[in-house]
Short mmCIF file of C-alpha atoms and ligand atoms in Angstrom, two decimals:
data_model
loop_
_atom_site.label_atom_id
_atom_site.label_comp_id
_atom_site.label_asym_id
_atom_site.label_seq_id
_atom_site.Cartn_x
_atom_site.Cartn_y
_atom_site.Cartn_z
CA UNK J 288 18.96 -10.97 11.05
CA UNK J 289 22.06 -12.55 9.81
CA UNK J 290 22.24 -13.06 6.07
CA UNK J 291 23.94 -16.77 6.64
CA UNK J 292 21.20 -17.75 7.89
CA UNK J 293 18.47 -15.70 6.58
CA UNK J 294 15.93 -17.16 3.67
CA UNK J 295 16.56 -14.04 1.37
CA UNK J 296 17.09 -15.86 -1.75
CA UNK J 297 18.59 -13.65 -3.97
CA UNK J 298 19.61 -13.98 -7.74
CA UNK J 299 22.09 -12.31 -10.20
CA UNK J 300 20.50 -13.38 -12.97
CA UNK J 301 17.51 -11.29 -14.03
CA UNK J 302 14.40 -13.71 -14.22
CA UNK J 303 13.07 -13.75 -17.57
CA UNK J 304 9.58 -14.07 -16.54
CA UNK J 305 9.70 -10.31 -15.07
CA UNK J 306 9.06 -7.61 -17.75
CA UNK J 307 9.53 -4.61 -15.29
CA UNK J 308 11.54 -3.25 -12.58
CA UNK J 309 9.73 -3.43 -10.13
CA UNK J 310 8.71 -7.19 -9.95
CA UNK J 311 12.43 -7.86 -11.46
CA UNK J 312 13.96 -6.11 -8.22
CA UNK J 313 11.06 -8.02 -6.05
CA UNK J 314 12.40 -11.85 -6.92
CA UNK J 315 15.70 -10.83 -7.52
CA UNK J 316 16.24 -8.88 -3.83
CA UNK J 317 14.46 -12.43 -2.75
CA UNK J 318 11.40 -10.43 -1.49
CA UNK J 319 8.88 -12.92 -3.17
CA UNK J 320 8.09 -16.18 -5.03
CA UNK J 321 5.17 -16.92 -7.45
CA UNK J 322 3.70 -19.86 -5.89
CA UNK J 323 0.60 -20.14 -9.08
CA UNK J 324 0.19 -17.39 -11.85
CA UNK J 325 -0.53 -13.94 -10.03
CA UNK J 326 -0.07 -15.56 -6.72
CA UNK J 327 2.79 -14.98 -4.32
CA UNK J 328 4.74 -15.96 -1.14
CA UNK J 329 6.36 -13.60 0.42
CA UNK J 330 9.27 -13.90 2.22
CA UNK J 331 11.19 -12.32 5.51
CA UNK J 332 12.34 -9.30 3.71
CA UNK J 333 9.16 -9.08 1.41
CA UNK J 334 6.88 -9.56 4.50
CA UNK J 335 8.94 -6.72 6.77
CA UNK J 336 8.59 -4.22 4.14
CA UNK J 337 4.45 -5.38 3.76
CA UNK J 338 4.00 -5.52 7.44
CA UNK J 339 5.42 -2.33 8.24
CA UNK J 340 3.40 -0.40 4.92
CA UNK J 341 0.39 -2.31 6.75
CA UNK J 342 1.09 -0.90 10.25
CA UNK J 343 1.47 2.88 8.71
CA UNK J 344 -2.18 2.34 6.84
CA UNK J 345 -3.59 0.67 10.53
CA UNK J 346 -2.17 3.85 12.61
CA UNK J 347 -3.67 6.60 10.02
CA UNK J 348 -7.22 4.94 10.17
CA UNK J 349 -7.36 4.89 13.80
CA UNK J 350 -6.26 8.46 13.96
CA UNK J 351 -9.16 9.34 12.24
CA UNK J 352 -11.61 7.18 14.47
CA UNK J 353 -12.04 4.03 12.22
CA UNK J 354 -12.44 0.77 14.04
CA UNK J 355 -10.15 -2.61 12.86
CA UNK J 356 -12.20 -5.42 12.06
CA UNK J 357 -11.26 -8.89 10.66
CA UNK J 358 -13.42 -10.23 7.99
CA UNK J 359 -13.15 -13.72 6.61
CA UNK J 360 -11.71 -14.46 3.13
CA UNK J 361 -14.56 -16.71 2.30
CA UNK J 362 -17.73 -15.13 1.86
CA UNK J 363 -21.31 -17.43 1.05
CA UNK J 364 -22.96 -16.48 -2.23
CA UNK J 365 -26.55 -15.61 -0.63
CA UNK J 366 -24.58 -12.39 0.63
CA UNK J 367 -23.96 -11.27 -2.79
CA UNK J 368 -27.78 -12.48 -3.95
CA UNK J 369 -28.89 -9.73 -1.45
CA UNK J 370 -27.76 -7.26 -3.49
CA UNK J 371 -27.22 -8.18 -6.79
CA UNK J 372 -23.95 -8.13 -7.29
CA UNK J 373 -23.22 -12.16 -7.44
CA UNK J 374 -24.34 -12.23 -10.81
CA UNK J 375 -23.02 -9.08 -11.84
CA UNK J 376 -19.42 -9.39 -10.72
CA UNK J 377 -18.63 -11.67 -13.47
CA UNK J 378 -15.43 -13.88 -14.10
CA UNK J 379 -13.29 -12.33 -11.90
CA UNK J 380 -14.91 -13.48 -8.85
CA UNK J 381 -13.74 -17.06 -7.62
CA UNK J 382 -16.44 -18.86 -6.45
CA UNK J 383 -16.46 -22.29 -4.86
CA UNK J 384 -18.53 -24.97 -3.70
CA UNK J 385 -18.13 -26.52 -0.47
CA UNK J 386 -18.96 -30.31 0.57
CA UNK J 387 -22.85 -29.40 1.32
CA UNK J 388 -22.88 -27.89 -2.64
CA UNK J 389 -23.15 -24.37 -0.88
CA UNK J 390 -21.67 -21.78 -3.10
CA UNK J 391 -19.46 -19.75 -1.12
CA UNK J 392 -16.59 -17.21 -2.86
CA UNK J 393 -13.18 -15.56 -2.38
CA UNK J 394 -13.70 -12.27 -1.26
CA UNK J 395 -13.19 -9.83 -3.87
CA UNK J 396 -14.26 -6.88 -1.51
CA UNK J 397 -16.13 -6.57 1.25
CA UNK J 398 -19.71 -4.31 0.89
CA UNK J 399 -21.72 -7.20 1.37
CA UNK J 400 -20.66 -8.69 4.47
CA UNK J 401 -20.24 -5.47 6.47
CA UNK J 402 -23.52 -3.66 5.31
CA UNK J 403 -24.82 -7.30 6.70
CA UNK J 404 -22.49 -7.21 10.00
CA UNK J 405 -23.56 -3.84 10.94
CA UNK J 406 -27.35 -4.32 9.94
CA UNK J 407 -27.55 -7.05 11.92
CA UNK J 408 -26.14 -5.46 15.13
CA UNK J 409 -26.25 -1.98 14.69
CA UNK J 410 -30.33 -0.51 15.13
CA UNK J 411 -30.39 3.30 16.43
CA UNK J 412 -28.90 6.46 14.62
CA UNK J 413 -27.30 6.82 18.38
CA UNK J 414 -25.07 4.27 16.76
CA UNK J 415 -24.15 6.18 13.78
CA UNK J 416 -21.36 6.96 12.30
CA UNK J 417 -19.15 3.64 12.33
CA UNK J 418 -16.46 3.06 10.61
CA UNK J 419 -14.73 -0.35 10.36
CA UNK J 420 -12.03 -1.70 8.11
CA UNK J 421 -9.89 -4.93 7.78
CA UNK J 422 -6.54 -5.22 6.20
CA UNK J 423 -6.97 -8.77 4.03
CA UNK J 424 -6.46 -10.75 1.47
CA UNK J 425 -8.80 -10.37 -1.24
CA UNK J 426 -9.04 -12.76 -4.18
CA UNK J 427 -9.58 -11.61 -7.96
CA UNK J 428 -9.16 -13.63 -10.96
CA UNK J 429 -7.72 -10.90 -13.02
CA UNK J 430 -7.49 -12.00 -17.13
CA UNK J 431 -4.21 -10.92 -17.40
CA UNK J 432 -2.10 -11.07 -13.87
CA UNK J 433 1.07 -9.44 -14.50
CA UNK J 434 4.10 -7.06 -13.14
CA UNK J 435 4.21 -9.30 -10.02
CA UNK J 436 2.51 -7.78 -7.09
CA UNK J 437 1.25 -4.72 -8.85
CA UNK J 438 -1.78 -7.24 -10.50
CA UNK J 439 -1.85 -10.49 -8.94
CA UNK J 440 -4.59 -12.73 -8.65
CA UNK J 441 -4.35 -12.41 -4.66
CA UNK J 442 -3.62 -9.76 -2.90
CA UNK J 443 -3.30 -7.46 0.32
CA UNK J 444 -5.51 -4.49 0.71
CA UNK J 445 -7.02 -1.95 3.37
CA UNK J 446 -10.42 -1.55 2.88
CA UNK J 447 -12.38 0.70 4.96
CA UNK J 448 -16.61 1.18 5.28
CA UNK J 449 -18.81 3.85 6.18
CA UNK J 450 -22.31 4.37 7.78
CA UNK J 451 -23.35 7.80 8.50
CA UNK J 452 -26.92 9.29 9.21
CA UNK J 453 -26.82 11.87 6.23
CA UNK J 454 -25.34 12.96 3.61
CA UNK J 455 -23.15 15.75 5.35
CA UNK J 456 -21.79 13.52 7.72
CA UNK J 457 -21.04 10.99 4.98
CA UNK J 458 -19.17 13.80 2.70
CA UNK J 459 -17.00 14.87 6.07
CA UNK J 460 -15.91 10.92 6.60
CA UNK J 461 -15.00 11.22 2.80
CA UNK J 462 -12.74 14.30 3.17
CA UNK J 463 -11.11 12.44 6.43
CA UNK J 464 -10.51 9.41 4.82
CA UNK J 465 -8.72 11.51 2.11
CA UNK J 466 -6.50 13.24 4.59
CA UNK J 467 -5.94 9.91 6.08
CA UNK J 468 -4.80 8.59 2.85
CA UNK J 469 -2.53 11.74 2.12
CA UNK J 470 -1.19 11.46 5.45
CA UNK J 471 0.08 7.23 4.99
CA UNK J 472 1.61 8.08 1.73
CA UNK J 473 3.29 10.94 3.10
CA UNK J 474 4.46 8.78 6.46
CA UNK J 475 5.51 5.99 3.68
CA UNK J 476 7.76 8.18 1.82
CA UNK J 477 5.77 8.54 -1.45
CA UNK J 478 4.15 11.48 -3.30
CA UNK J 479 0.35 10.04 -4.36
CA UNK J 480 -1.98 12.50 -6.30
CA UNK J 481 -6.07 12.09 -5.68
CA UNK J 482 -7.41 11.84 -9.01
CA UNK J 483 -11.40 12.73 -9.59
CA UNK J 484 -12.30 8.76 -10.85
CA UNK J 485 -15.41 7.15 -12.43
CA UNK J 486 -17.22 4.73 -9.76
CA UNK J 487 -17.13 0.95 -11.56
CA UNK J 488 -18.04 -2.06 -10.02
CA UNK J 489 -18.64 -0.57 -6.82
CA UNK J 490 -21.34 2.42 -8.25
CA UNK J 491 -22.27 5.27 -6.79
CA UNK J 492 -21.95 9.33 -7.35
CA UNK J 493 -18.18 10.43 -6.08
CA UNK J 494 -14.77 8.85 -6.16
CA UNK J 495 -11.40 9.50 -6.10
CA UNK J 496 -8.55 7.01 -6.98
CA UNK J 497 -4.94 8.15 -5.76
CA UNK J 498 -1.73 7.45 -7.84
CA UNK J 499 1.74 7.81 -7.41
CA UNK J 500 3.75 8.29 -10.35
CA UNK J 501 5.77 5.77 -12.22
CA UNK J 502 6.99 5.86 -16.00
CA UNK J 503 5.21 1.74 -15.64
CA UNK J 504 2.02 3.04 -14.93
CA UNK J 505 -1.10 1.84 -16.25
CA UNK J 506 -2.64 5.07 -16.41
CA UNK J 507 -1.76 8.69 -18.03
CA UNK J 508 -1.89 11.80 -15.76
CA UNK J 509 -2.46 15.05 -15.70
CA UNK J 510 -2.08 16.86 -13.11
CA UNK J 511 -0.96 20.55 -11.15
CA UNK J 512 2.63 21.10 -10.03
CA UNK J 513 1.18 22.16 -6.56
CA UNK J 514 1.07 18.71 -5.65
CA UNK J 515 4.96 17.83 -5.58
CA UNK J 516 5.25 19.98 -2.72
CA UNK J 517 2.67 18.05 -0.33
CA UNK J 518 1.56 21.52 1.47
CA UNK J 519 -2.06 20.99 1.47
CA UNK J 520 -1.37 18.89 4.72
CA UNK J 521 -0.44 21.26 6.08
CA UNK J 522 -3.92 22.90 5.95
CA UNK J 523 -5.43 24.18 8.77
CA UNK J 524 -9.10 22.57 9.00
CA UNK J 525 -10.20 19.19 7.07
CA UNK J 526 -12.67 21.43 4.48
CA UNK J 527 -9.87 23.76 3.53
CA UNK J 528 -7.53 20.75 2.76
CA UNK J 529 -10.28 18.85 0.82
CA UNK J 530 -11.07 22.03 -1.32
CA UNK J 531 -7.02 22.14 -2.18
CA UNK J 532 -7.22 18.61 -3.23
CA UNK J 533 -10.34 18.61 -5.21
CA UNK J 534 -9.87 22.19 -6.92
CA UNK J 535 -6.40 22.05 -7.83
CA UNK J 536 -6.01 20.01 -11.32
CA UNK J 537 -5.99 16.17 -11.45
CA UNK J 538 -6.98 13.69 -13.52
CA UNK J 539 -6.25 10.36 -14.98
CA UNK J 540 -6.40 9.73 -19.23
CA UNK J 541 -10.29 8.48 -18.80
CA UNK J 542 -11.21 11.85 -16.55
CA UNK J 543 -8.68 14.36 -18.45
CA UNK J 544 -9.99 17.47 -19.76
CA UNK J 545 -8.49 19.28 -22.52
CA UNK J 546 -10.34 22.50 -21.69
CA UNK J 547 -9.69 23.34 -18.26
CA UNK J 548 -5.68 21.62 -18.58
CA UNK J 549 -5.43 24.40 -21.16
CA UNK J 550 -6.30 27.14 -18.72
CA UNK J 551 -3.49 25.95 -16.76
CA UNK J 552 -0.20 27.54 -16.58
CA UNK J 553 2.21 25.87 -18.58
CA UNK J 554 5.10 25.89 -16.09
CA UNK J 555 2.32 23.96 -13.76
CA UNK J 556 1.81 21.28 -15.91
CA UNK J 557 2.85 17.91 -15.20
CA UNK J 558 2.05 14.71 -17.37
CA UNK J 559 3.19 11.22 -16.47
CA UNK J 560 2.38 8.08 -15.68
CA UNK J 561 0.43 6.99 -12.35
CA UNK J 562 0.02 3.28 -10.40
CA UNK J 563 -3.63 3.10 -8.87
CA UNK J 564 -2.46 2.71 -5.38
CA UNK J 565 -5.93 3.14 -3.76
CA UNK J 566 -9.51 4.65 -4.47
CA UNK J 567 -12.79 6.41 -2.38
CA UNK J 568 -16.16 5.62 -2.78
CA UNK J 569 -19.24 7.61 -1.83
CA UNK J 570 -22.13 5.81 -2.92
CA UNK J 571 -25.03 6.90 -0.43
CA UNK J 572 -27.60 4.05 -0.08
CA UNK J 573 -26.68 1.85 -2.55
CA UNK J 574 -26.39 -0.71 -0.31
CA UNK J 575 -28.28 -0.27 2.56
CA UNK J 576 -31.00 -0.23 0.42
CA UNK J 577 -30.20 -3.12 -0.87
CA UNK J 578 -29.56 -4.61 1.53
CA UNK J 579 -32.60 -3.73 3.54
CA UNK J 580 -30.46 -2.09 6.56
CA UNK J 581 -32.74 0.69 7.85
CA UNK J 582 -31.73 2.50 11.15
CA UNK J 583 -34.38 4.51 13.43
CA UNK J 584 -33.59 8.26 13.50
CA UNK J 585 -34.44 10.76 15.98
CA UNK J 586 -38.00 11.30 15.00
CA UNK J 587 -38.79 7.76 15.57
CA UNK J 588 -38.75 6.81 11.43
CA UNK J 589 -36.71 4.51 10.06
CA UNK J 590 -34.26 5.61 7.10
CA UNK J 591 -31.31 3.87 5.77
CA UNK J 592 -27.42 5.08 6.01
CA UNK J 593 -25.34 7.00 4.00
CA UNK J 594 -22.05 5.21 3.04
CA UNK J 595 -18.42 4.90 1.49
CA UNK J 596 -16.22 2.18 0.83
CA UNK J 597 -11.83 3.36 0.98
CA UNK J 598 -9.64 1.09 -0.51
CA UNK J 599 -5.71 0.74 -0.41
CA UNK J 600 -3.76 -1.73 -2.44
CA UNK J 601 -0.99 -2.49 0.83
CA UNK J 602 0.57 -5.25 -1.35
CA UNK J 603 0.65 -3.25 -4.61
CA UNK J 604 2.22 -0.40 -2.83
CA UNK J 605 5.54 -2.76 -2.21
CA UNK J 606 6.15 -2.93 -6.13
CA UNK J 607 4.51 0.76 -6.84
CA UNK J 608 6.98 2.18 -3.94
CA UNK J 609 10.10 0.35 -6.22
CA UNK J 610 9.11 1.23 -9.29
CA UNK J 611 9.19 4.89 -8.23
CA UNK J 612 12.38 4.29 -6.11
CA UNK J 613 14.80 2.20 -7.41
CA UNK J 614 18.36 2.71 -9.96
CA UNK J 615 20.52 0.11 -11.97
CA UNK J 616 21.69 -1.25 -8.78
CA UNK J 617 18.58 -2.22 -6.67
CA UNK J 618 15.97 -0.69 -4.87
CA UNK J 619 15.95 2.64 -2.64
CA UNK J 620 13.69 1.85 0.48
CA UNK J 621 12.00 5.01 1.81
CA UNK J 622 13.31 4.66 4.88
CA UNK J 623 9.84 4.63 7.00
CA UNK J 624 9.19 0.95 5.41
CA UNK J 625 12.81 -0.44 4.73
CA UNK J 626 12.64 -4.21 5.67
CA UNK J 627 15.91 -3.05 7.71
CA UNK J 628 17.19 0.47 8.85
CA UNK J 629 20.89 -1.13 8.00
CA UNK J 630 22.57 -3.82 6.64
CA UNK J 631 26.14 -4.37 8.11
CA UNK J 632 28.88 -5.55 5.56
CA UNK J 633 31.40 -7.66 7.16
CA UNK J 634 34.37 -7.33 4.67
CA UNK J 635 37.17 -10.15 6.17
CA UNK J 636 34.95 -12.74 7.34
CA UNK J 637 37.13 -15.10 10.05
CA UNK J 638 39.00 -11.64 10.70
CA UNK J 639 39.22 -11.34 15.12
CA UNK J 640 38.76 -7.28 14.76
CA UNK J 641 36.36 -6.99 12.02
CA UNK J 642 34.12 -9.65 13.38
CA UNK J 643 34.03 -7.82 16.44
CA UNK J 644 33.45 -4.73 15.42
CA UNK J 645 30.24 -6.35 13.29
CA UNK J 646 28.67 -8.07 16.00
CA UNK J 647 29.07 -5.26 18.49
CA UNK J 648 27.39 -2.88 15.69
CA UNK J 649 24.70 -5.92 15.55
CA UNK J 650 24.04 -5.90 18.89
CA UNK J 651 23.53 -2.08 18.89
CA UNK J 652 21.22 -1.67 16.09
CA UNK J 653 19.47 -5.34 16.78
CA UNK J 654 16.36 -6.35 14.63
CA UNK J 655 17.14 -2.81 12.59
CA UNK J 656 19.96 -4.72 11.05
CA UNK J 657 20.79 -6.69 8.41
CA UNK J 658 24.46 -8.78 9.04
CA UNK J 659 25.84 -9.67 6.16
CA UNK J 660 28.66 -12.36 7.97
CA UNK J 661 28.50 -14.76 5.02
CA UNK J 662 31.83 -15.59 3.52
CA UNK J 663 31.72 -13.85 0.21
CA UNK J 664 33.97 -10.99 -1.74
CA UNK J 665 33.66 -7.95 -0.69
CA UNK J 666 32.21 -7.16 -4.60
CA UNK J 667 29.39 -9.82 -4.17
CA UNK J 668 28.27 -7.97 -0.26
CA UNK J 669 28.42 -4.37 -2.19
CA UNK J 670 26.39 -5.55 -5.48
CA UNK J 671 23.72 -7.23 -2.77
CA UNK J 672 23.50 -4.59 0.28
CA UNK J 673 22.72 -2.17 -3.31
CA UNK J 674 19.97 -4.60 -4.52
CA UNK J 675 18.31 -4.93 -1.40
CA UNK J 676 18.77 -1.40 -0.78
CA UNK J 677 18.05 -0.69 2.86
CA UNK J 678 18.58 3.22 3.72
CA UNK J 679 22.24 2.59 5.18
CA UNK J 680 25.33 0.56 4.83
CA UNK J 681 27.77 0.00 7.66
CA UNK J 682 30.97 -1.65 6.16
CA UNK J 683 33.59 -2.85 8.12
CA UNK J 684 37.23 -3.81 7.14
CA UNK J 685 40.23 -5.00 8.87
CA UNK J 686 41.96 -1.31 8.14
CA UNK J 687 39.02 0.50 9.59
CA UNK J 688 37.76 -1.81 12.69
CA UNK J 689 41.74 -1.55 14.05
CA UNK J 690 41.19 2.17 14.20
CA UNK J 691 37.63 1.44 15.77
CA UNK J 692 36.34 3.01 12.23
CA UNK J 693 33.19 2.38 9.41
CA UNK J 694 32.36 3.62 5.98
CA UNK J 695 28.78 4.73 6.68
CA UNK J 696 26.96 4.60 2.91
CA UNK J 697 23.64 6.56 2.70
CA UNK J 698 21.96 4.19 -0.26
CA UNK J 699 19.50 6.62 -1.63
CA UNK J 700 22.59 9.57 -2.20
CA UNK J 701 25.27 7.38 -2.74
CA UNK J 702 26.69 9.45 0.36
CA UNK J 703 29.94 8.13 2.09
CA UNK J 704 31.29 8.84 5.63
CA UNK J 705 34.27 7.90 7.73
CA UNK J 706 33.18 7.48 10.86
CA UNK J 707 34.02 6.23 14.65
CA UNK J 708 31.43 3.37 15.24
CA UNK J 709 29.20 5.75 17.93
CA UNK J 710 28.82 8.28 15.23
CA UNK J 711 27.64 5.91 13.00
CA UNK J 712 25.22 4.26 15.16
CA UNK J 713 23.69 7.96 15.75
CA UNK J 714 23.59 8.76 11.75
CA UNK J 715 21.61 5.36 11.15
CA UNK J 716 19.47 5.92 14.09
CA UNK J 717 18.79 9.46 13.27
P1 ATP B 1096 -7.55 -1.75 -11.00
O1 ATP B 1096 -8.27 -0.62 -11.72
O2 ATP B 1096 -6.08 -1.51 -10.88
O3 ATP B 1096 -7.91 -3.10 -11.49
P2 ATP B 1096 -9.62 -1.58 -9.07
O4 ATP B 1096 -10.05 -0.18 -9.34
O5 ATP B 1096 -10.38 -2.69 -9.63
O6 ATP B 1096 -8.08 -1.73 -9.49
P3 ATP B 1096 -10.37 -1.26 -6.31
O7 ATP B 1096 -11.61 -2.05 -6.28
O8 ATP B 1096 -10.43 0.21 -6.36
O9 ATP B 1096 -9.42 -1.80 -7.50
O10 ATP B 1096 -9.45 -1.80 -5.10
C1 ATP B 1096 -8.75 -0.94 -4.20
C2 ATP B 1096 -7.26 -1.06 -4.38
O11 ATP B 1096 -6.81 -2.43 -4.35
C3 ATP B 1096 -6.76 -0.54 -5.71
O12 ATP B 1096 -6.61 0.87 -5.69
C4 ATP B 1096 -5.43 -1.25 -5.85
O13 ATP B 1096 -4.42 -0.54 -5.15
C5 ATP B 1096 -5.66 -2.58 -5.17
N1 ATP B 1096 -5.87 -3.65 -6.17
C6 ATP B 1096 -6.96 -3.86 -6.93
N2 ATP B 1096 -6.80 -4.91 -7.73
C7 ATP B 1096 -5.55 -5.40 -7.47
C8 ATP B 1096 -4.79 -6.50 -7.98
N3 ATP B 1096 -5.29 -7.30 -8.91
N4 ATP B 1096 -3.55 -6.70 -7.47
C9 ATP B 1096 -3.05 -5.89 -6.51
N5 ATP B 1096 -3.73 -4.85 -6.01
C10 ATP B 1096 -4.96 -4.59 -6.46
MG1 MG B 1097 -9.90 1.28 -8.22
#
């Protein structure tokens, strides 16, 4: 894309409205706009960076076996009669009522309407397990929105179901979503920690909530050194890798326990802060109960399915990923999810070589580059490639492009090379 002509409106000034980095960086790289307290519009770069997080979270799921679905928004209120919850959920639900005075609502989650999709076409235990999921917008009307994207009003999120005929097969979907999970974060470029968690809204008997770590964090955690390193991936079979993640030490403020932390070495030790990034539910037959969605098993009887609901926050993860990667300047994409791979700085604008030199680096790297070919001072192109912070700089001056030479600039190292242009190309394609 070429910055001229791009909509990436961004500002110098910090916006006063913006009380940390994250959702400072957010408006000021022009990634979004609040459109109505805790809701957003996002923009080209915003919506790159959100499309590609969502493509990583689609690709881990299907790995595993799940099944993409597409659920509406809107969701009728008799759903949420069947089991119980409509009166339950309370203020933060947004309910509305349609020309015919039908109550219908703004999805706040979905365990209603698939428990009632998959009742209504799904009848033998030869049809067990499924797992679907959606990636869409979800609407809660939070008391307090704030920090931008990390608690808005609306927002993007994964969320994932499961049916299985018992409770063995439910508790191995569990342990795969959880490797799915680790897997995503790991592809993304972030370090999340599962963290044993207390069920909520949802109910039921075992969750985990994953967090990566953030001095803004709502939470406090606690948790075992053994987790920087990410080597429980690396685990040979799915049981051995959930028993790593479950027995080794983790817990947020509300599940912290003095007596076991104490048994743990101190050099192991690690407090912070954590962002809620996404949660597991098991919560057996909550719902199917409920909801009267009874399968026949082998032996001819009917009995109802075991399930799980997986959550992932894909539009908190834009602000949680910057406020664990970001300096004075700007932002530090991880490169997996970097609206652009490059941005190109054109430093003479008008200049025969330079120009050149840009547009044939352009047309190399194509939509993995961002051109900056507006006519501004060199200072103004530095201070905004570092804001926007894609992985790599190519800059280009008359001096350099008569030699048929760049200054590569690796953003997240500060890094600076001399380079001829093919050796460049290969560095940012690397
Ligand atoms: P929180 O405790 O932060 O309010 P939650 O536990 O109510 O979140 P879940 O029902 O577990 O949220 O939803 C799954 C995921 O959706 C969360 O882990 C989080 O990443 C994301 N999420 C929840 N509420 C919001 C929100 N208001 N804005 C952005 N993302 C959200
Ligand atoms: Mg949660």
């Amino acid at each position: 894309m070429r910055l001229s002509k791009a909509l990436i409106p961004t500002l110098k000034e910090t916006p006063s409205e913006a009380q940390i980095a994250s959702h400072r960086l957010m408006l000021r790289a022009g990634l979004i706009r609040q459109m109505a307290s805790g809701i957003y519009a996002w923009l080209p770069a915003g919506l790159r960076v959100l499309t590609k997080i969502a493509q990583i979270v689609r690709e881990e799921q299907d790995r595993i076996g799940a099944q993409e679905v597409l659920m509406p928004t809107i969701q009728s209120a008799d759903l949420w009669r069947e089991s119980g919850r409509y009166e339950a959920y309370g203020k933060e639900m947004l309910r509305i009522t349609d020309r015919h005075d039908r109550e219908l609502l703004y999805g706040p989650t979905n365990e209603e309407m698939i428990t009632a999709i998959v009742r209504d076409n799904i009848k033998s235990y030869r049809d067990l397990p499924q797992m679907p999921y959606h990636i869409q917008w979800k609407f809660r009307d939070e008391v307090r929105p704030r920090f931008g994207v990390l608690r808005g009003r609306e927002f993007l999120m994964k969320d994932g179901y499961s049916f299985d005929l018992d409770f063995d097969g439910a508790l191995r979907t569990y342990k795969s979503i959880m490797l799915a999970y680790m897997r995503t974060f790991q592809r993304i470029g972030i370090t999340a920690i599962p963290m044993r968690a207390d069920t909520g809204a949802i109910g039921g008997d075992l969750s985990h909530e994953f967090h990566i770590l953030a001095p803004t964090g709502e939470s406090g955690v606690f948790f075992d050194a053994a987790f920087e390193t990410g080597d429980a991936l690396g685990a040979t079979d799915i049981d051995s890798f959930y028993e790593q993640m479950t027995t080794t030490y983790a817990a947020t403020d509300e599940k912290h326990d003095e007596r076991v932390w104490a048994q743990i070495p101190p050099e192991r030790k690690r407090e912070g802060r954590g962002i809620e990034v996404g949660q597991i539910f098991y919560f057996g037959t909550k719902y199917s109960k409920a909801m009267n969605f009874a399968v026949t098993g082998a032996d001819g009887q009917k009995f109802y399915p075991e399930m799980g609901s997986y959550g992932i926050g894909v539009s908190r993860l834009v602000g949680a990923i910057i406020e664990a990667r970001h300096d004075e300047a700007g932002i530090i994409w991880p490169q997996a999810i970097a609206p652009w791979r490059a941005a190109i700085l054109n430093l003479r604008q008008g200049d025969e070589t330079t120009d050149a030199l840009c547009e044939q680096l352009y047309a190399a790297l194509g939509s993995d580059a961002l051109y900056d070919d507006r006519e501004e001072r060199a200072g103004a192109k530095f201070a905004e490639a570092d804001l926007m912070g894609l992985p790599w700089q190519l800059i280009v001056g008359p001096k350099g492009a008569a030699k048929g030479v760049v200054e590569l600039k690796h953003r997240a190292t500060g890094e600076r090379f001399e380079l001829p242009v093919d050796e460049a190309l290969a560095k940012v394609r690397a």
